[in-house]
mmCIF file of C-alpha atoms in Angstrom:
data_model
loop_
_atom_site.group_PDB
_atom_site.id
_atom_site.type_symbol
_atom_site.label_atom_id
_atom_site.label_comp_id
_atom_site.label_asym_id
_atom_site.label_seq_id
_atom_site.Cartn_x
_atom_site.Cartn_y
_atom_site.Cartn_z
ATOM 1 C CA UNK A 1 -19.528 -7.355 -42.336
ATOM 2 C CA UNK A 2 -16.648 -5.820 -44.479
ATOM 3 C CA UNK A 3 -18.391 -2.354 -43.676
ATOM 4 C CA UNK A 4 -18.134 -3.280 -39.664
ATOM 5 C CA UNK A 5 -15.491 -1.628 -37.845
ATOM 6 C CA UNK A 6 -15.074 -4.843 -35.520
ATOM 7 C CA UNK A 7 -16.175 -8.305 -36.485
ATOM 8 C CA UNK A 8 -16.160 -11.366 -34.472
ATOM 9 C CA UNK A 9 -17.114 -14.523 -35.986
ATOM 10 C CA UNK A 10 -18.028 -17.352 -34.100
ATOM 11 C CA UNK A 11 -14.427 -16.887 -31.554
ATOM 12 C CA UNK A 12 -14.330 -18.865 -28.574
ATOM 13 C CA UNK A 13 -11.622 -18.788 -26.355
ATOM 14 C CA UNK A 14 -9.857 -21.360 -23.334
ATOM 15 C CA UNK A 15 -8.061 -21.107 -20.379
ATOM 16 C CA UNK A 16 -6.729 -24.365 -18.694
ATOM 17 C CA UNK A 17 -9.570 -25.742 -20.405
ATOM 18 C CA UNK A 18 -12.242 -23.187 -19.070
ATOM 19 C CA UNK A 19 -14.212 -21.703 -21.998
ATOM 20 C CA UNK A 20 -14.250 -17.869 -21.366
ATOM 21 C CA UNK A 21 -15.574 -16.744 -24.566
ATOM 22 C CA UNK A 22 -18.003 -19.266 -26.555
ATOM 23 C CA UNK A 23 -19.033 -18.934 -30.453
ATOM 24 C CA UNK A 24 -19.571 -15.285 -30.028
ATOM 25 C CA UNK A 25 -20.416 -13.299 -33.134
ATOM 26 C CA UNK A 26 -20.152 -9.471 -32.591
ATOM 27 C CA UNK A 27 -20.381 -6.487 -35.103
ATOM 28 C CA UNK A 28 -19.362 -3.134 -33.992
ATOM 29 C CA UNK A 29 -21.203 -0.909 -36.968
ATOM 30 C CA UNK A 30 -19.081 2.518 -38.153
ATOM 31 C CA UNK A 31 -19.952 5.666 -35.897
ATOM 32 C CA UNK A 32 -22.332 4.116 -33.277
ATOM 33 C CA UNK A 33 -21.992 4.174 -29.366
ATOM 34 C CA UNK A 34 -21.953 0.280 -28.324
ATOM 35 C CA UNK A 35 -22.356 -1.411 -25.437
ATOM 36 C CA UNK A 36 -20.969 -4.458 -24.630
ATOM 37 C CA UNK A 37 -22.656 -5.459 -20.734
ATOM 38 C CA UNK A 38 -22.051 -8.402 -18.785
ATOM 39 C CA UNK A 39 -21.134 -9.167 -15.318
ATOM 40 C CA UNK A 40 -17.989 -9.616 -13.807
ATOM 41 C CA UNK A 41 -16.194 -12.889 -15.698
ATOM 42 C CA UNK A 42 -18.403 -12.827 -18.614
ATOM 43 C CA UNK A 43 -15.879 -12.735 -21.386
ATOM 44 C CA UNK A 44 -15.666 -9.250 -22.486
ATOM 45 C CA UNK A 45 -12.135 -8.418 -21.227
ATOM 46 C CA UNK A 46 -11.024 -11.430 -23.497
ATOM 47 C CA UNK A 47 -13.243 -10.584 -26.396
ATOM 48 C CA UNK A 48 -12.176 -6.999 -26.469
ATOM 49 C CA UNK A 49 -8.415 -8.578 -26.131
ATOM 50 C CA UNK A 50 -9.321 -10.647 -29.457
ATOM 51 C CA UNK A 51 -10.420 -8.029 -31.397
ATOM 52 C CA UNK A 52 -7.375 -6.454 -31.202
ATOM 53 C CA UNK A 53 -5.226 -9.200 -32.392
ATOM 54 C CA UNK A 54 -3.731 -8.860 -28.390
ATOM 55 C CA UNK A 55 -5.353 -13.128 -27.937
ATOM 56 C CA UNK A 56 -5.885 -15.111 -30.508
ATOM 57 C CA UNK A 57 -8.870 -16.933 -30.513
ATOM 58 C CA UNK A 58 -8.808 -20.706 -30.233
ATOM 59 C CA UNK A 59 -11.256 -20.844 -33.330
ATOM 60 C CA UNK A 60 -13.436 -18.186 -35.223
ATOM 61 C CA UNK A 61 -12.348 -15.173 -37.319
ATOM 62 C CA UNK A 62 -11.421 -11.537 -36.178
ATOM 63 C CA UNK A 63 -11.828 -8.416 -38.134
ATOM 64 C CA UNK A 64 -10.298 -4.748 -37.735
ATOM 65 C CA UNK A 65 -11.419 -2.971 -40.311
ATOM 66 C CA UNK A 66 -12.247 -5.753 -42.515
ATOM 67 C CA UNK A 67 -9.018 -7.028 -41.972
ATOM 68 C CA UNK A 68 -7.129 -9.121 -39.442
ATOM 69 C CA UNK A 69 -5.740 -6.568 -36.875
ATOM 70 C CA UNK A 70 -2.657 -5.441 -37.425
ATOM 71 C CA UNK A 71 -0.295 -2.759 -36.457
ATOM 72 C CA UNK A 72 -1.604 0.004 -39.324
ATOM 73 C CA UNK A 73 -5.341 -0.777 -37.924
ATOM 74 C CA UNK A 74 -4.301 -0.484 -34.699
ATOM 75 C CA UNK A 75 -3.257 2.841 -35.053
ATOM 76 C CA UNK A 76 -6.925 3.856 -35.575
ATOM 77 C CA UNK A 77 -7.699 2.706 -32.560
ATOM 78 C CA UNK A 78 -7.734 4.532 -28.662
ATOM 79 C CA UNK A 79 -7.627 1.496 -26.169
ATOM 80 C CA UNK A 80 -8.319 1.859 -22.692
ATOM 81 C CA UNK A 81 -7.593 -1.390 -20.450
ATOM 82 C CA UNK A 82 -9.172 -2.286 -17.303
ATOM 83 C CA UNK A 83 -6.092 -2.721 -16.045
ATOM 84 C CA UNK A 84 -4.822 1.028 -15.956
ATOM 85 C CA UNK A 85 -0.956 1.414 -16.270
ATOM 86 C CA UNK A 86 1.005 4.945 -16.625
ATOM 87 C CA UNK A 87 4.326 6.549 -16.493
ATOM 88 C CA UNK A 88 4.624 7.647 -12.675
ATOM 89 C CA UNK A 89 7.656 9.132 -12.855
ATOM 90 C CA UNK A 90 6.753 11.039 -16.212
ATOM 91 C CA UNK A 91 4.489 14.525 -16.260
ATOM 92 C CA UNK A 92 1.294 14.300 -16.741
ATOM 93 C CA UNK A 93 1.667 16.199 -20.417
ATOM 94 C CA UNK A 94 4.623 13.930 -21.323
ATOM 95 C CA UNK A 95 2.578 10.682 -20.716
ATOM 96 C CA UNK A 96 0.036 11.714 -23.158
ATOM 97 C CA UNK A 97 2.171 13.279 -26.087
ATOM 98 C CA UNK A 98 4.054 9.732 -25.584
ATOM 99 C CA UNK A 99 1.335 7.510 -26.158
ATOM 100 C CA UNK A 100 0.106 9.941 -28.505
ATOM 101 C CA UNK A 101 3.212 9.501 -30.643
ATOM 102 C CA UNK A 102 3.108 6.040 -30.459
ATOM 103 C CA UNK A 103 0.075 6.341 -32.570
ATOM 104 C CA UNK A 104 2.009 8.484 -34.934
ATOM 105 C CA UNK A 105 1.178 11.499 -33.692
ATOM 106 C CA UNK A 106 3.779 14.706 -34.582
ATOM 107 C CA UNK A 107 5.581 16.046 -31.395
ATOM 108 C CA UNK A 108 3.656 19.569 -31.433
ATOM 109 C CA UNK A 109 0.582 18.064 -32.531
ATOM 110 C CA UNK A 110 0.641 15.580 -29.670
ATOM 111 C CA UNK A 111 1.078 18.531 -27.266
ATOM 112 C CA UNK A 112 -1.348 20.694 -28.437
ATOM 113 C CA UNK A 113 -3.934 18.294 -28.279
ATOM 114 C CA UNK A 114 -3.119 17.267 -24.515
ATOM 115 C CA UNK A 115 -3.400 20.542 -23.440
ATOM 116 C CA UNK A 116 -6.408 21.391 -25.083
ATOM 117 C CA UNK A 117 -8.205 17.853 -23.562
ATOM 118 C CA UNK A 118 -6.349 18.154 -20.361
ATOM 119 C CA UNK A 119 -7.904 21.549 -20.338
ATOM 120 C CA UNK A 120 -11.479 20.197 -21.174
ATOM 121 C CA UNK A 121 -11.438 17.488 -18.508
ATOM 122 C CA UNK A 122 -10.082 20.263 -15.826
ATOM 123 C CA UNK A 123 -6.764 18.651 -15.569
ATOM 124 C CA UNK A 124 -4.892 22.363 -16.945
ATOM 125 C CA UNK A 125 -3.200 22.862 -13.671
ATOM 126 C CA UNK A 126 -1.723 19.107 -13.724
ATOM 127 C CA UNK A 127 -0.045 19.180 -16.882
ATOM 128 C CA UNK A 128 3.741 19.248 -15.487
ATOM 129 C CA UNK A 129 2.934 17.448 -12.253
ATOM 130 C CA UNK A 130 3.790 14.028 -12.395
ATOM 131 C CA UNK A 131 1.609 11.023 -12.214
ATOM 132 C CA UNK A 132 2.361 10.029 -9.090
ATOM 133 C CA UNK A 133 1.704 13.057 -7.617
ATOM 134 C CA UNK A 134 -2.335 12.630 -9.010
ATOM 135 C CA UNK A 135 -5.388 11.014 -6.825
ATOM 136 C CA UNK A 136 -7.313 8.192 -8.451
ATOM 137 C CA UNK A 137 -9.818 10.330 -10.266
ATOM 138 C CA UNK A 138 -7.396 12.308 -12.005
ATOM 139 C CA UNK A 139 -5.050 9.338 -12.871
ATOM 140 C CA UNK A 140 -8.304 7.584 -14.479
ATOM 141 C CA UNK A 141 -8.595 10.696 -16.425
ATOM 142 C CA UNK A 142 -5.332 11.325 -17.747
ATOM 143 C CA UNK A 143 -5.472 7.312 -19.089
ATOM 144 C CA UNK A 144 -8.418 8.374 -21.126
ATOM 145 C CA UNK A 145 -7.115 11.457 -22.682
ATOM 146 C CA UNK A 146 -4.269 9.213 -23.537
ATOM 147 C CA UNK A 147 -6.790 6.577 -25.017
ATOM 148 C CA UNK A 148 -8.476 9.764 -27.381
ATOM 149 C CA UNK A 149 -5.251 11.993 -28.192
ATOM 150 C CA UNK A 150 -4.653 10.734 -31.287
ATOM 151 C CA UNK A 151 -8.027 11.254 -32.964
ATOM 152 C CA UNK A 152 -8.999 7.972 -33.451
ATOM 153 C CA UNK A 153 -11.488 6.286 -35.481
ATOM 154 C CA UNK A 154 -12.544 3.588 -33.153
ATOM 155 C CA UNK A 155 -12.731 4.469 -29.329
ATOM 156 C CA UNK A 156 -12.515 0.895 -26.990
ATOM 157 C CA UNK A 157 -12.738 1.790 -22.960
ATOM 158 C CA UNK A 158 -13.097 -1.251 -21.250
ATOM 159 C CA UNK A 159 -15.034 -0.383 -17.814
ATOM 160 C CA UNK A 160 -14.158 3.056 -18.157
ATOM 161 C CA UNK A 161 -16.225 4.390 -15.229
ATOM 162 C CA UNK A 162 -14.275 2.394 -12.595
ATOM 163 C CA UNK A 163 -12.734 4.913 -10.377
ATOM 164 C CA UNK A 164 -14.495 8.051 -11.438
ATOM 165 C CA UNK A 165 -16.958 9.872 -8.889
ATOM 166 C CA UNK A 166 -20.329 10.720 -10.034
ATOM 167 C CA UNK A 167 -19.402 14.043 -11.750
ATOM 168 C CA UNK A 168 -16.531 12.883 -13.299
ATOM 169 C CA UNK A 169 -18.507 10.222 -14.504
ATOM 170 C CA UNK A 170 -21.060 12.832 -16.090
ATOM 171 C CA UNK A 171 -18.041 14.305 -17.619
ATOM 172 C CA UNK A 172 -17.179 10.855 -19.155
ATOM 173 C CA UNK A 173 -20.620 10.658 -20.291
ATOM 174 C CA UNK A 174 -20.721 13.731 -21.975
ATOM 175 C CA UNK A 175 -16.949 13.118 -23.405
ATOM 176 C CA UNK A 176 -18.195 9.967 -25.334
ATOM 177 C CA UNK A 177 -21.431 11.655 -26.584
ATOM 178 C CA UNK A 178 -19.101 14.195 -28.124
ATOM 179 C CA UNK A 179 -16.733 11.599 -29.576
ATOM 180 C CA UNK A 180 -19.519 9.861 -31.107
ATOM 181 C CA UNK A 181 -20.646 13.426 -32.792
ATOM 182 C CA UNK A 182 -17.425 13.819 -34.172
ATOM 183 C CA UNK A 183 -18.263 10.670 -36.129
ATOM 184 C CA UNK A 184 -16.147 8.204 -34.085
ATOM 185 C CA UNK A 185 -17.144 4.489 -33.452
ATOM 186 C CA UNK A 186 -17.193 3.795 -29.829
ATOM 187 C CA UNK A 187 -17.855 0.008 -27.813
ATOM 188 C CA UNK A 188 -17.235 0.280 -23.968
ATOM 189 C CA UNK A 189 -18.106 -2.256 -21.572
ATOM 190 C CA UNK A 190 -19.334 -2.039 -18.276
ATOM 191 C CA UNK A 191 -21.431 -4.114 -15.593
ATOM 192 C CA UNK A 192 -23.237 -0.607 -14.858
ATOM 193 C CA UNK A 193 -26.398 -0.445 -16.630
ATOM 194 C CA UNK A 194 -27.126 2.989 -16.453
ATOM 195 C CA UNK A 195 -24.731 4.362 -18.488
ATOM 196 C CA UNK A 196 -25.404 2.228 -21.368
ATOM 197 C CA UNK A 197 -28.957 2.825 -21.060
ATOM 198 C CA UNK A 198 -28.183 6.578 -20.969
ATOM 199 C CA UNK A 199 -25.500 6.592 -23.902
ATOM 200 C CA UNK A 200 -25.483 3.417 -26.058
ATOM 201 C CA UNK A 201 -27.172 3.333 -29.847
ATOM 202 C CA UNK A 202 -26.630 -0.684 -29.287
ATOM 203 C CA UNK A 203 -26.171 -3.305 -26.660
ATOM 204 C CA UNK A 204 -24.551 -6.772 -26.373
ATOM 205 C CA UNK A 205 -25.020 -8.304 -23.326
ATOM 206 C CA UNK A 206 -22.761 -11.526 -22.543
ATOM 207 C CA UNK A 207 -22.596 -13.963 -19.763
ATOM 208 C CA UNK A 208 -20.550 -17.484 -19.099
ATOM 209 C CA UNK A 209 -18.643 -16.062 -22.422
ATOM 210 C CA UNK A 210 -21.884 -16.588 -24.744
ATOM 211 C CA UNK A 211 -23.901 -13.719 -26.166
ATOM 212 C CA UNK A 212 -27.736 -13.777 -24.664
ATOM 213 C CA UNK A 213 -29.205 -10.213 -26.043
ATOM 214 C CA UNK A 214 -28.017 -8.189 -29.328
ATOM 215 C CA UNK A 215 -30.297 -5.186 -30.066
ATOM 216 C CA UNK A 216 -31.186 -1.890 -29.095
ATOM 217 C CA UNK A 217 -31.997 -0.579 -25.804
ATOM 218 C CA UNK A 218 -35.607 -0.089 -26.683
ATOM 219 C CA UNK A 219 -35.587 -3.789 -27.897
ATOM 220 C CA UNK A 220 -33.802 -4.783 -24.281
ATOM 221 C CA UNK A 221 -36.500 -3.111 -22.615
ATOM 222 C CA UNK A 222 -39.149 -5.205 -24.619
ATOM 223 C CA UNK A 223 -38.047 -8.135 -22.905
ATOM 224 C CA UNK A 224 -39.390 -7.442 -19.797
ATOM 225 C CA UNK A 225 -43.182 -7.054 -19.153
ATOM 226 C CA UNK A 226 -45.126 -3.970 -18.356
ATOM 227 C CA UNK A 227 -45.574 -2.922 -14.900
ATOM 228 C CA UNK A 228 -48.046 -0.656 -12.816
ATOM 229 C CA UNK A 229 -47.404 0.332 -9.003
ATOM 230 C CA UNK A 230 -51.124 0.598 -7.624
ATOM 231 C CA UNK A 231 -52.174 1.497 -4.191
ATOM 232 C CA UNK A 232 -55.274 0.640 -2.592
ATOM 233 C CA UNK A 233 -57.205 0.978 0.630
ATOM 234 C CA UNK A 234 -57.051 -3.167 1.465
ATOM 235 C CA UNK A 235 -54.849 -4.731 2.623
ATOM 236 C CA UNK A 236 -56.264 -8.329 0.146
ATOM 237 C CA UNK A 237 -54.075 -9.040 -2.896
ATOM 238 C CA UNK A 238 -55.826 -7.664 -5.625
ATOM 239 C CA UNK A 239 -54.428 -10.677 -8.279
ATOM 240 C CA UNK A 240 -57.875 -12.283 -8.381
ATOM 241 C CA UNK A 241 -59.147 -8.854 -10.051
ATOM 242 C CA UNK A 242 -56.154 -9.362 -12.911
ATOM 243 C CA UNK A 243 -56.333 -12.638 -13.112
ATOM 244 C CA UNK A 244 -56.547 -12.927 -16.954
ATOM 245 C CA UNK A 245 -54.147 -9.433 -16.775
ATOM 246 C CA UNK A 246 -51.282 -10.160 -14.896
ATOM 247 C CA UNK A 247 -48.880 -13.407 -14.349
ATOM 248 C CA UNK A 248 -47.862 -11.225 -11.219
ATOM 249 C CA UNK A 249 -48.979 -8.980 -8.356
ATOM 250 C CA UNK A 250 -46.377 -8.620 -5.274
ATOM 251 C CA UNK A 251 -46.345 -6.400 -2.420
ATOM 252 C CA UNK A 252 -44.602 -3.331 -2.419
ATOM 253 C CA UNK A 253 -43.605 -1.443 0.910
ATOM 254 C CA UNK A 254 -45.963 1.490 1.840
ATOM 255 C CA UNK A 255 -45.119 5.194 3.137
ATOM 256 C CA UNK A 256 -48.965 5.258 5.119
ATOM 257 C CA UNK A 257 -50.342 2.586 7.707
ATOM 258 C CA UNK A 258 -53.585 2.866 5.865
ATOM 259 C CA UNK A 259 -52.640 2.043 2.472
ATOM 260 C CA UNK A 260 -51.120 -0.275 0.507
ATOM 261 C CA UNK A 261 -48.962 -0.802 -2.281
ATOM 262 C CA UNK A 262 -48.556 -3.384 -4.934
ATOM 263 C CA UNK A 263 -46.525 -4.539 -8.449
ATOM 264 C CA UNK A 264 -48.804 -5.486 -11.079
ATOM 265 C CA UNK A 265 -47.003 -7.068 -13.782
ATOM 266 C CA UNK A 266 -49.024 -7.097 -17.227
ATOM 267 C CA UNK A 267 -49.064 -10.320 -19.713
ATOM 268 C CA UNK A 268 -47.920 -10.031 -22.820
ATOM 269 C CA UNK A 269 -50.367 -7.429 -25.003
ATOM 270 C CA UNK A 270 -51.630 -6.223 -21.981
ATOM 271 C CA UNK A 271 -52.404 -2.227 -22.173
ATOM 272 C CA UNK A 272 -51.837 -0.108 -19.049
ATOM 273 C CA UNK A 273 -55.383 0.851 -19.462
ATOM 274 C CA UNK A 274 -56.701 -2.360 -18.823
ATOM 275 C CA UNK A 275 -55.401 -2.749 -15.158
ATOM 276 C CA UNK A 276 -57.326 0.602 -14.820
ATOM 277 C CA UNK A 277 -60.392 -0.847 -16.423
ATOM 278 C CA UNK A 278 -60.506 -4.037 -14.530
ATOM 279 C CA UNK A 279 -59.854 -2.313 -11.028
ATOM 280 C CA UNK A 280 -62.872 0.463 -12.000
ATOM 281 C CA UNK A 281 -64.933 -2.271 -12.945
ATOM 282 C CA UNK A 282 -64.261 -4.551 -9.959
ATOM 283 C CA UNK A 283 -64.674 -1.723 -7.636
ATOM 284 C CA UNK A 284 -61.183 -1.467 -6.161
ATOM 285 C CA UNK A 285 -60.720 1.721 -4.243
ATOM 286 C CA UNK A 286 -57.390 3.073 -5.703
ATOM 287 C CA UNK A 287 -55.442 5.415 -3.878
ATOM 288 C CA UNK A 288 -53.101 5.893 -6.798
ATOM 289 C CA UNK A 289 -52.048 3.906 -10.046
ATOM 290 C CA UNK A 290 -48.408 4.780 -11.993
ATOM 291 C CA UNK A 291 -46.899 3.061 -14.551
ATOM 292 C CA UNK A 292 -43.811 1.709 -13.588
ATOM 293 C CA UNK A 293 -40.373 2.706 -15.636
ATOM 294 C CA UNK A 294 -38.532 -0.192 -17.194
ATOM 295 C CA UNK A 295 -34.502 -0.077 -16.312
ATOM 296 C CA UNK A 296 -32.117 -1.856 -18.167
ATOM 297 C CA UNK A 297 -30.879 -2.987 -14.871
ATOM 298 C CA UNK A 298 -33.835 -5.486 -14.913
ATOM 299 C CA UNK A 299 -33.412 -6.515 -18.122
ATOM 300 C CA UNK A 300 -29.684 -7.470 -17.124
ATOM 301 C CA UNK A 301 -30.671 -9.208 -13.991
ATOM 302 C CA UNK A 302 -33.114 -11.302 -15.535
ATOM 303 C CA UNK A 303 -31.819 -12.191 -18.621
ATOM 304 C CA UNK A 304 -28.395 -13.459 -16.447
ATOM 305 C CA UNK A 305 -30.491 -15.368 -14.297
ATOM 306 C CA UNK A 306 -32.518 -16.641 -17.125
ATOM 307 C CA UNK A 307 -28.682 -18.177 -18.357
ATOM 308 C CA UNK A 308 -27.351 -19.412 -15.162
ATOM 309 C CA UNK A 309 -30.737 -21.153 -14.847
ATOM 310 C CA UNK A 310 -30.381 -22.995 -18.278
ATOM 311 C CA UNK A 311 -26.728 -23.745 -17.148
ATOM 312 C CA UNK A 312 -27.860 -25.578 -13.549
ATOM 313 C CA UNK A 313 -30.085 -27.191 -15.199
ATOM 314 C CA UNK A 314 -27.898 -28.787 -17.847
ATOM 315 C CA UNK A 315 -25.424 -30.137 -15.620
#
């Protein structure tokens, strides 16, 4: 714990009386890429607010750096909010070197680094317009830059793909991979799964404000059973033939009239090859078998229903 970058211990947080964060514990280890998931309302806006000493929680402890945050801690921190707020009357340079500054930043340092990462996210020619005069994209890319400029140890970008288009999404991708390389400690959130499957060492998924899944994304995908896509010449559900197999076979849509498609979904300890064994050995005419890819989308949308099932049925 005194080694974590972030610590959360057991913080839960009201509003009007509605919990929005419950008896969450969360550990953000030194240079890893962390991903704190959840959909829309979960709590992580108000947890990321916590950890930097922005709320205070209504009970539980928060660490920056092994200490409570303060201003000094702070410092070593970029922050991007979901709530996106520049200068619009400033340049685009100025805005940076400000908030730059603000992290203590020297004038001519500050400069030289927004020109060199405004010229990295192709933003070169913007420098001296003024943030008004910028679409959404760019906007959205000149808060990040101003989130990074000052080197800092611990990145936070709280849904910081919100308002980028694909490529400049890419480009956000790749920016985070290289500010992990460089040794910095990164947590973003997101409800978009593919980018934390894609970047994150770690993931933390919340919903109603309560932690349901800490681990890795290998782990995440463990939670989900094995799958094979088969496609046969009959048109009969094939579950009988899995029947000590599978806990699932569904219909899948078909590209031919005279085939069909179906989900097999394998029990626990269930091998791949043993769908294939059972359907040689029962005589079923395949057409084709494929192992189906696990998402971490999945794993989000059933672990979240899995919680707001427990929840209906307490009441």
């Amino acid at each position: 714990m005194k080694n974590s970058v972030l610590s959360l211990l057991n913080v839960s947080k009201r509003f009007g009386g509605k919990p929005a964060v419950r008896n969450l514990d969360l550990q953000v280890e030194p240079h890893s890429i962390t991903g704190f998931l959840g959909p829309n309302g979960a709590g992580k806006s108000t947890s990321i607010r916590m950890g930097l000493g922005i709320l205070t929680p209504d009970s539980g402890e928060v660490l920056l750096f092994g200490k409570p945050p303060n201003y000094r801690a702070l410092d070593r921190v970029g922050f991007l909010p979901e709530e996106r707020g520049l200068y619009r009357k400033m340049s685009v340079v100025a805005v940076i070197v400000h908030f730059a500054r603000l992290k203590g930043m020297k004038a001519a340092a500050a400069k030289s680094r927004a020109l060199s990462l405004l010229e990295q996210f192709g933003l070169k020619d913007a420098a001296y317009k003024k943030v008004r005069e910028l679409s959404k994209g760019m906007a959205q890319k000149v808060q990040i830059i101003s989130a990074i400029a000052h080197k800092p140890e611990f990145v936070i970008l709280d849904e910081p793909f919100s308002g980028l288009d694909p490529v400049n999404q890419q480009n956000l991708e790749d920016i985070i991979r290289e500010l992990a390389a460089s040794g910095t400690t990164v947590l973003f959130s997101t409800h978009v799964m593919e980018h934390a499957e894609r970047l994150c060492d770690r993931i933390v998924l919340l919903s109603r404000g309560r932690k349901i899944f800490d681990g890795s994304v290998t782990q995440a995908l463990a939670t989900i059973p094995n799958s094979v896509i088969i496609e046969t010449d009959t048109a009969d559900n094939p579950a009988k033939i899995f029947d000590n197999l599978s806990n699932s076979v569904s219909s899948l849509p078909s590209q031919s009239s005279n085939s069909y498609r179906w989900s097999v979904d394998l029990n626990k300890d269930v091998d791949v090859q043993d769908i294939l064994r059972s359907s040689v050995a029962n005589n079923l005419a395949l057409r084709g078998f494929e192992p189906a890819k696990r998402h971490l989308h999945e794993v989000f949308v059933q672990l979240v229903a899995k919680d707001e099932q427990i929840a209906k049925g307490a009441k």
